[in-house]
XYZ file of C-alpha atoms in Angstrom:
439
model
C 107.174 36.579 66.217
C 106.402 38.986 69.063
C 109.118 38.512 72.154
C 107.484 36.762 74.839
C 107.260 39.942 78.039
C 109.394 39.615 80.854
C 108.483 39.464 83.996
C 108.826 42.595 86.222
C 111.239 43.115 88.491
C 110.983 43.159 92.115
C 114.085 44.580 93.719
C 111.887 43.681 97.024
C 111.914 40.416 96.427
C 114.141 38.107 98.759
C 116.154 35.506 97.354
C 116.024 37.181 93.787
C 119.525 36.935 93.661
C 119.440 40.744 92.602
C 122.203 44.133 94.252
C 118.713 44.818 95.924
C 118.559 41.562 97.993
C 121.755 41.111 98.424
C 121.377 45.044 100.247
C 118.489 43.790 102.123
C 120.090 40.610 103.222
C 123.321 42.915 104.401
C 120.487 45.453 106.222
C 119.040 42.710 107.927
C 122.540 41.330 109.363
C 123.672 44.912 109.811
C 120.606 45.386 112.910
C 118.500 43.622 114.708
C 114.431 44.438 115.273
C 116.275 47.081 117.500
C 118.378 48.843 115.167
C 121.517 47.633 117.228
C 124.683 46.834 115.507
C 125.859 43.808 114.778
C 126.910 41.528 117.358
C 130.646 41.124 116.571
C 131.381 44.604 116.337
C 129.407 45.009 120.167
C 132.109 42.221 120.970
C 134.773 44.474 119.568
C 133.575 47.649 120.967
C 133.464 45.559 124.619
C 136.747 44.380 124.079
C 138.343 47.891 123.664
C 136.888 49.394 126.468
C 137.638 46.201 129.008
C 141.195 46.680 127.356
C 141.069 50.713 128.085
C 140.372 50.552 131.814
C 142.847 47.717 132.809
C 145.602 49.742 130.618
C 144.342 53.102 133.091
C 143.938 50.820 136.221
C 147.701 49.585 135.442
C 148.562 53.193 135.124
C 146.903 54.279 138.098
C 148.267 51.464 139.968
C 151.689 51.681 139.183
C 151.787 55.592 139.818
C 150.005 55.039 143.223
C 152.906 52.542 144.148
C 155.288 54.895 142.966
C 154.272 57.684 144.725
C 154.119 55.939 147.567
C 157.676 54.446 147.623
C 158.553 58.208 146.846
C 156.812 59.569 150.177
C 159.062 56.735 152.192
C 162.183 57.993 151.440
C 162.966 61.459 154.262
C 165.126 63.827 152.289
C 167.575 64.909 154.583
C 167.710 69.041 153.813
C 169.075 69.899 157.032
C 172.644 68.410 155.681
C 172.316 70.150 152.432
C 172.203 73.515 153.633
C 174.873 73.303 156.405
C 177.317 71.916 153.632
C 176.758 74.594 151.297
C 177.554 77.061 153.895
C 181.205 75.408 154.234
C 181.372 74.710 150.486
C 184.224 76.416 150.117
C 186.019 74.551 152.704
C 184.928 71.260 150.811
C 187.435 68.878 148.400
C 185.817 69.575 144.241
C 183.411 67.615 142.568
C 184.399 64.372 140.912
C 185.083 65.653 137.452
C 183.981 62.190 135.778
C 180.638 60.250 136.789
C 182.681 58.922 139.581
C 180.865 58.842 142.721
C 181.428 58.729 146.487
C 178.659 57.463 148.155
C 178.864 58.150 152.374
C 176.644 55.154 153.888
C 175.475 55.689 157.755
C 173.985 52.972 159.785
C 172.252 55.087 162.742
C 171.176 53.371 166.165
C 168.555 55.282 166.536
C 166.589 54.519 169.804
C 163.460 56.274 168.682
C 160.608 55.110 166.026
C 160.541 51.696 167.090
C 163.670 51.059 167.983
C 163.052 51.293 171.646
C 164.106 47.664 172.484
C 167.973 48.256 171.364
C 168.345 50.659 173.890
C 167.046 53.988 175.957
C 166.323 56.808 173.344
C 168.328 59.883 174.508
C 166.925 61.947 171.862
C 170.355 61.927 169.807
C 171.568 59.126 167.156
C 175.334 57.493 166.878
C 176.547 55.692 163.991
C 178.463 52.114 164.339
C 178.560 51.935 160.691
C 180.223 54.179 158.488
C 181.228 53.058 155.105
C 182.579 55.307 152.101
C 181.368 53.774 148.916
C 183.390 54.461 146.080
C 182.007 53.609 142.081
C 184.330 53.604 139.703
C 183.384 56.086 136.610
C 182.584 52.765 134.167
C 181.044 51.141 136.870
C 183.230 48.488 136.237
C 184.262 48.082 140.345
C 183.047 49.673 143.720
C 184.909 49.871 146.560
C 183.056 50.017 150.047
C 185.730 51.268 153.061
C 184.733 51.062 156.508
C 185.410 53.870 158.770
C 186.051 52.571 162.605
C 184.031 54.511 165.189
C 186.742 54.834 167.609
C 188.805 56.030 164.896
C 190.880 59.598 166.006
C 190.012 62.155 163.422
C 190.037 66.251 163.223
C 186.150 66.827 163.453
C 185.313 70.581 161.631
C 183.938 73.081 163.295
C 180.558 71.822 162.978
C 176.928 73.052 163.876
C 174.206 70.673 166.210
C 170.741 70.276 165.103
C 169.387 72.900 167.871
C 171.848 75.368 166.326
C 174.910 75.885 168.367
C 178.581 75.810 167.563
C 180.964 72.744 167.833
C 184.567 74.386 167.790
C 186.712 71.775 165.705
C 188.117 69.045 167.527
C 190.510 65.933 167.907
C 187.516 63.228 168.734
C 186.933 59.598 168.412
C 184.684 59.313 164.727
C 181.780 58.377 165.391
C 181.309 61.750 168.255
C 180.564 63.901 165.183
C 177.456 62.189 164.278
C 176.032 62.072 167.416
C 176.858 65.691 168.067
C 176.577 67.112 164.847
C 174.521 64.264 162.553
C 175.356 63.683 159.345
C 176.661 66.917 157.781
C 179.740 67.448 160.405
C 180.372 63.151 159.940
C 180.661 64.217 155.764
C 182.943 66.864 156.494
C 184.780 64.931 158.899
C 185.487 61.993 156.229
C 186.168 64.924 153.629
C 188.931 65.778 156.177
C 190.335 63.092 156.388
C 190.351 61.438 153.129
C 190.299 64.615 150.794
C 187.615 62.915 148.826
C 184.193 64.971 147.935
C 181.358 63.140 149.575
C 178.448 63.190 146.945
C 175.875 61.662 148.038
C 174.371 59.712 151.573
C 172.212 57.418 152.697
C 170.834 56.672 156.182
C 169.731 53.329 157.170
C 168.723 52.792 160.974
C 168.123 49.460 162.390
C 164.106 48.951 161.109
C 165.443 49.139 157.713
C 168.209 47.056 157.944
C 165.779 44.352 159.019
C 163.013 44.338 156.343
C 165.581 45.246 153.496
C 166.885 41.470 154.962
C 163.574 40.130 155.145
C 162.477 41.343 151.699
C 165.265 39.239 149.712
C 164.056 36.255 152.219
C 167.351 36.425 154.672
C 171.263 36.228 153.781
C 173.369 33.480 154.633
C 176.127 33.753 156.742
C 178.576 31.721 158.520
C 179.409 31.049 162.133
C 182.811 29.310 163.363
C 181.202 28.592 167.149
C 177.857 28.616 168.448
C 176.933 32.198 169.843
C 174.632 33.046 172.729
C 174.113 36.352 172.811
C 171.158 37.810 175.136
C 172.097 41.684 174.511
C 172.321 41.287 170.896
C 169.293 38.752 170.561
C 171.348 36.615 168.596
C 171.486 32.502 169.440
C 172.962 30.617 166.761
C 174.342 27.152 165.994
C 178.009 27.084 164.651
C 178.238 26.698 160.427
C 176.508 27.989 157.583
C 172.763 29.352 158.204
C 170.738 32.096 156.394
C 169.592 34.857 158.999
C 166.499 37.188 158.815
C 166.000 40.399 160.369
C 166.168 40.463 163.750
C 168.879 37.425 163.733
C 170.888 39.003 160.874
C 170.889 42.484 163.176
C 172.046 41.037 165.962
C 174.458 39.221 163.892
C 176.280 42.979 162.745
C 175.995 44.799 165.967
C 177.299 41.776 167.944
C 180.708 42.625 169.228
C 181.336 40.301 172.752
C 179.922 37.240 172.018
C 181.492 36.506 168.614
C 185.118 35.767 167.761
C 187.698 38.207 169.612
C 184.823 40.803 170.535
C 186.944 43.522 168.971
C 185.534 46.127 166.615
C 187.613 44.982 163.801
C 186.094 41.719 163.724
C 182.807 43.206 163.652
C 183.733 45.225 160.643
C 184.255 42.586 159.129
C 181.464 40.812 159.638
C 179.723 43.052 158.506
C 181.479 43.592 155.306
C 181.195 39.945 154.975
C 177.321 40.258 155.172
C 176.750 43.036 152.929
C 179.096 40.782 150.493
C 176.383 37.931 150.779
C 173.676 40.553 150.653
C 174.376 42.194 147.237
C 175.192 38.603 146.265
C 171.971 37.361 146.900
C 170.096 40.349 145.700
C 172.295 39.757 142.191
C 171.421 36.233 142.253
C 167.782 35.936 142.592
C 167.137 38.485 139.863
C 165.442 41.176 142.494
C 166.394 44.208 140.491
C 165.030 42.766 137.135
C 161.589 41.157 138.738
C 158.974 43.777 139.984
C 157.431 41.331 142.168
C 160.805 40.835 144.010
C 161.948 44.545 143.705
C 158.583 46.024 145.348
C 158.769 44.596 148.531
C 162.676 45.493 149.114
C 162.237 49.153 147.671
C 159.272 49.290 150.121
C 161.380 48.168 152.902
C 164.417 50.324 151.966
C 162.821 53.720 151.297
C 160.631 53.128 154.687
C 163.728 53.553 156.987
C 165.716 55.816 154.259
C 166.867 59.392 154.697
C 168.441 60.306 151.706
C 170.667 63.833 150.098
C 168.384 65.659 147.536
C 170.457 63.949 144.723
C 169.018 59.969 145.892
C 165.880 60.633 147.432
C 163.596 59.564 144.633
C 162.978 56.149 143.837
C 163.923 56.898 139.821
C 167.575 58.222 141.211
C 167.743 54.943 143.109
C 166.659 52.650 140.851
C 169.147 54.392 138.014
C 171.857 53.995 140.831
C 171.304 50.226 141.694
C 171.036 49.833 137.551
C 174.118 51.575 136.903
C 175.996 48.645 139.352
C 173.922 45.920 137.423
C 177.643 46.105 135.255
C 179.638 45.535 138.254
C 181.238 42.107 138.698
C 180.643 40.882 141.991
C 184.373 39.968 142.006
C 185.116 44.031 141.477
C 182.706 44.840 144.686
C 185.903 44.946 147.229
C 185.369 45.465 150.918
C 187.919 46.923 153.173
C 188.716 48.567 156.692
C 190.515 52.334 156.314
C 194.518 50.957 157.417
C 194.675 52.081 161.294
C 196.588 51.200 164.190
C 196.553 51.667 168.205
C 196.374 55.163 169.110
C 199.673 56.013 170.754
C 197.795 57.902 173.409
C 194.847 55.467 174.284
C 195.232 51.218 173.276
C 191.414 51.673 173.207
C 190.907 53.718 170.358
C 192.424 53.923 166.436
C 194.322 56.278 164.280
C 195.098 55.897 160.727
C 198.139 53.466 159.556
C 200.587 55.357 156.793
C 201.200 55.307 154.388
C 198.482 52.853 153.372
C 195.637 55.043 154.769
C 196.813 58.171 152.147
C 198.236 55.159 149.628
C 194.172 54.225 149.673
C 192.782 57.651 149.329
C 194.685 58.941 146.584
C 194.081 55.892 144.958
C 190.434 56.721 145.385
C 190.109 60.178 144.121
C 191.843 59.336 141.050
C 189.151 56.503 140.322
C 192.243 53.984 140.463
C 191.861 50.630 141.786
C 192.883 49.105 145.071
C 193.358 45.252 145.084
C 191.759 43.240 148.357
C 192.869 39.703 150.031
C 192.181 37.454 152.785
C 195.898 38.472 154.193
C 196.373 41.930 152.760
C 199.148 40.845 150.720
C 199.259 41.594 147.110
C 199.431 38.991 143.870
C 203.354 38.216 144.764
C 202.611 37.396 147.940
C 204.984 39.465 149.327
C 204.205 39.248 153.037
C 203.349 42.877 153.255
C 201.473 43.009 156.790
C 197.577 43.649 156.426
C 197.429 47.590 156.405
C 200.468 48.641 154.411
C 199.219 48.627 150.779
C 201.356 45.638 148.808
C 202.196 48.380 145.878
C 202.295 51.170 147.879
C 203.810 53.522 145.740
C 207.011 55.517 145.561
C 207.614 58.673 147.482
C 208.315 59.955 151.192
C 205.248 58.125 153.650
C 203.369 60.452 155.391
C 203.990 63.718 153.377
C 201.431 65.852 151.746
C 201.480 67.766 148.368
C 199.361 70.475 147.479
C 196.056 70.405 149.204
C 197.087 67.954 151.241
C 197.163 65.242 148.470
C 200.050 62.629 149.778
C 202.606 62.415 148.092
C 202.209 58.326 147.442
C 199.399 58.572 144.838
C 199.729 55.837 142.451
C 201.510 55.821 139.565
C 199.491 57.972 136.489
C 200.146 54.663 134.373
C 198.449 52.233 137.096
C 195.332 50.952 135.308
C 191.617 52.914 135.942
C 189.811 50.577 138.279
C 187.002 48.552 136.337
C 188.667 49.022 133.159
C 190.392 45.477 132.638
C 188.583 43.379 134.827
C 190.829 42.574 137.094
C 193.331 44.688 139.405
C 196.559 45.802 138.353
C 199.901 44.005 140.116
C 200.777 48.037 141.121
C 197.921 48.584 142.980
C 198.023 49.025 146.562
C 196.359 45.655 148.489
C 194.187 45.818 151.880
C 193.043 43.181 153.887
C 189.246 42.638 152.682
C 186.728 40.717 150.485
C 185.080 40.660 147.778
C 180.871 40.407 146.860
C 182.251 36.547 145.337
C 183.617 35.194 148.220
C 181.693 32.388 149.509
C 180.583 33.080 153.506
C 182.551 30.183 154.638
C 185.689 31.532 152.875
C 185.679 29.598 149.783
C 184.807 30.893 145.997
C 181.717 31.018 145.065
């Protein structure tokens, strides 16, 4: 029986079900009558490039805003190099990652600021305020420095060059005569502490840094009409933007006794609502929050080498991210009347060295409404509640007083709270409520 012949094969053939036609089926969805590739992987191709230049636009964009916030901030070199020339004459470094942090409010007349008054060509400084954070960042502790406090000014050197021969002045002289570097040394003077750092804020900056976080609430016991400080406010609780909220610090007639000590703290009270508000809304977290205050800050900013990038900020407002606002304590240096002029200061004692030794040796200080300690002990506001053992007034080596705080008082930050032993100021705290309540 022959065996019928089978057909041929045709491995051209579509549909024959044959490797072949299955290939030709594959070739034919593999390009078009152009020889393009097929359409899902041109979708996939598209996709990676549309994802490629957002990722470089994002990159660009970002270091273009950077930059920029980078080329606000006026490093202030002048300072630098007149410190280092009296470096010996200096306290020495923090050995922990304590730091001491001198912040300047200048009234600049100049760059805008034309309205507040004439521009004499030099700058004076209402607003002193020695910020002290604690090694764990567990408290900071911002002291105000009164500008008709009587303090030994260094021999210092003006900005055109010439000599200041050290003097007995009023504070707030040696910024205006010999800006920022113979105000550091001044403070270093008197409190022993190493300045590391300082910041510069004049009155432009204070205003948008307000006006970024959308105003700070304060409150007002009595309606104030104030013309010279363009300030006209009901009495109570409000929230204040720029312009209002500067008038609001710098006001000194028109509100409450119209001394500088009320002013002080005022304006401790507003910085308290400040970084209160700032922690609350989430600003250092959200980027679209953050921008527009960095932008505002580093506009107006003159900074030390060591802070005048926005990285060194930004790890510096971080690092306080930690601090309870409970454990961010605001206080006025202890001072009375000067014995030899009612109209100007000099330091109290022994709380004044009670507070700086406690400072240097990262200890903490405690702060109330009456500037008496937890036992309520009556001490009058000035006179530290644990003031500690030893002879009032009189100096140890280097001029370190004698009343430092016990070595076994508690490191500030490290439990939370503030030890019974430690010496208590009249001040506030970043929790109070404006009004005077807790918050």
């Amino acid at each position: 029986m022959t065996t019928p012949a089978q057909p041929p094969t045709d491995d051209s053939t579509p549909g024959s079900g044959t490797p072949a036609a299955a290939d030709a089926v594959t070739g034919e969805a593999a390009a078009d009558a152009g020889g393009r590739p097929p359409r899902r992987f041109r979708w996939l191709k598209i996709l990676a490039i549309c994802t490629a230049v957002c990722v470089l636009a994002l990159a660009g964009g970002t270091w273009y805003l950077y930059q920029r916030l980078n080329g606000n901030i006026t490093t202030d070199t002048v300072t630098e190099n007149e410190l280092k020339v009296h470096a010996s004459q200096r306290p020495p470094e923090t050995p922990t990652s304590a730091e001491n942090i001198l912040l300047i409010g200048s009234d600049n007349r100049g760059n805008g600021n034309e309205k507040y008054g004439q521009d004499s060509g030099t700058q004076r400084s209402d607003t002193t305020i020695l910020l002290h954070l604690a090694a764990d960042r567990g408290s900071a502790t911002a002291v105000s420095i009164p500008r008709d406090l009587m303090a030994h000014v260094p021999e210092c050197t003006k900005p055109d060059g010439t000599t200041l021969p050290a003097r007995f002045e009023q504070f707030n002289w040696a910024f205006e005569q010999g800006g920022a570097a113979c105000t550091i040394r001044a403070v270093e003077d008197m409190t022993h502490i190493r300045i590391d750092h300082h910041l510069i804020v004049d009155f432009t900056g204070f205003k948008n840094m307000v006006d970024a976080v959308d105003g700070v609430e304060v409150c007002v016991a009595k309606p104030v009409h104030d013309t010279k400080a363009h300030l006209d406010l009901p009495a109570g609780r409000q929230k204040l933007h720029g312009e209002q909220a500067l008038g609001f610090v710098r006001a000194r007639y028109s509100i409450g006794d119209g001394s500088d000590t009320e002013r002080m703290q005022r304006q401790q009270a507003f910085l308290g609502s400040l970084v209160k508000k700032v922690r609350s809304n989430g600003v250092l977290l959200n980027p679209v929050k953050l921008y527009p205050l960095l932008d505002a800050a580093t506009k107006s900013l003159t900074a030390d080498p060591g802070l005048d990038s926005l990285s060194k900020l930004y790890d510096l407002a971080q690092s306080l991210q930690k601090t309870p606002t409970g454990q961010i304590r605001f206080l006025t240096v202890p001072r009375e009347q000067y014995v030899a002029d009612r109209n100007r200061d000099q330091l109290q004692q022994p709380g004044a060295d009670a507070l700086f030794a406690a400072l240097r040796a990262d200890r903490p200080v405690g702060v109330s409404a009456d500037g008496t300690g937890p036992s309520g002990n009556g001490t009058p506001a000035g006179t530290p509640s644990g003031t500690p053992t030893g002879s009032p007034g009189t100096t140890g080596p280097a001029g370190t007083p004698s009343g430092t705080p016990s070595p076994g008082a508690t490191p500030s930050g490290t439990s939370g709270g503030t030890p019974s032993t430690a010496p208590t100021y009249r001040g506030t705290t970043a929790d109070q409520d404006v009004c005077g309540k807790d918050s």
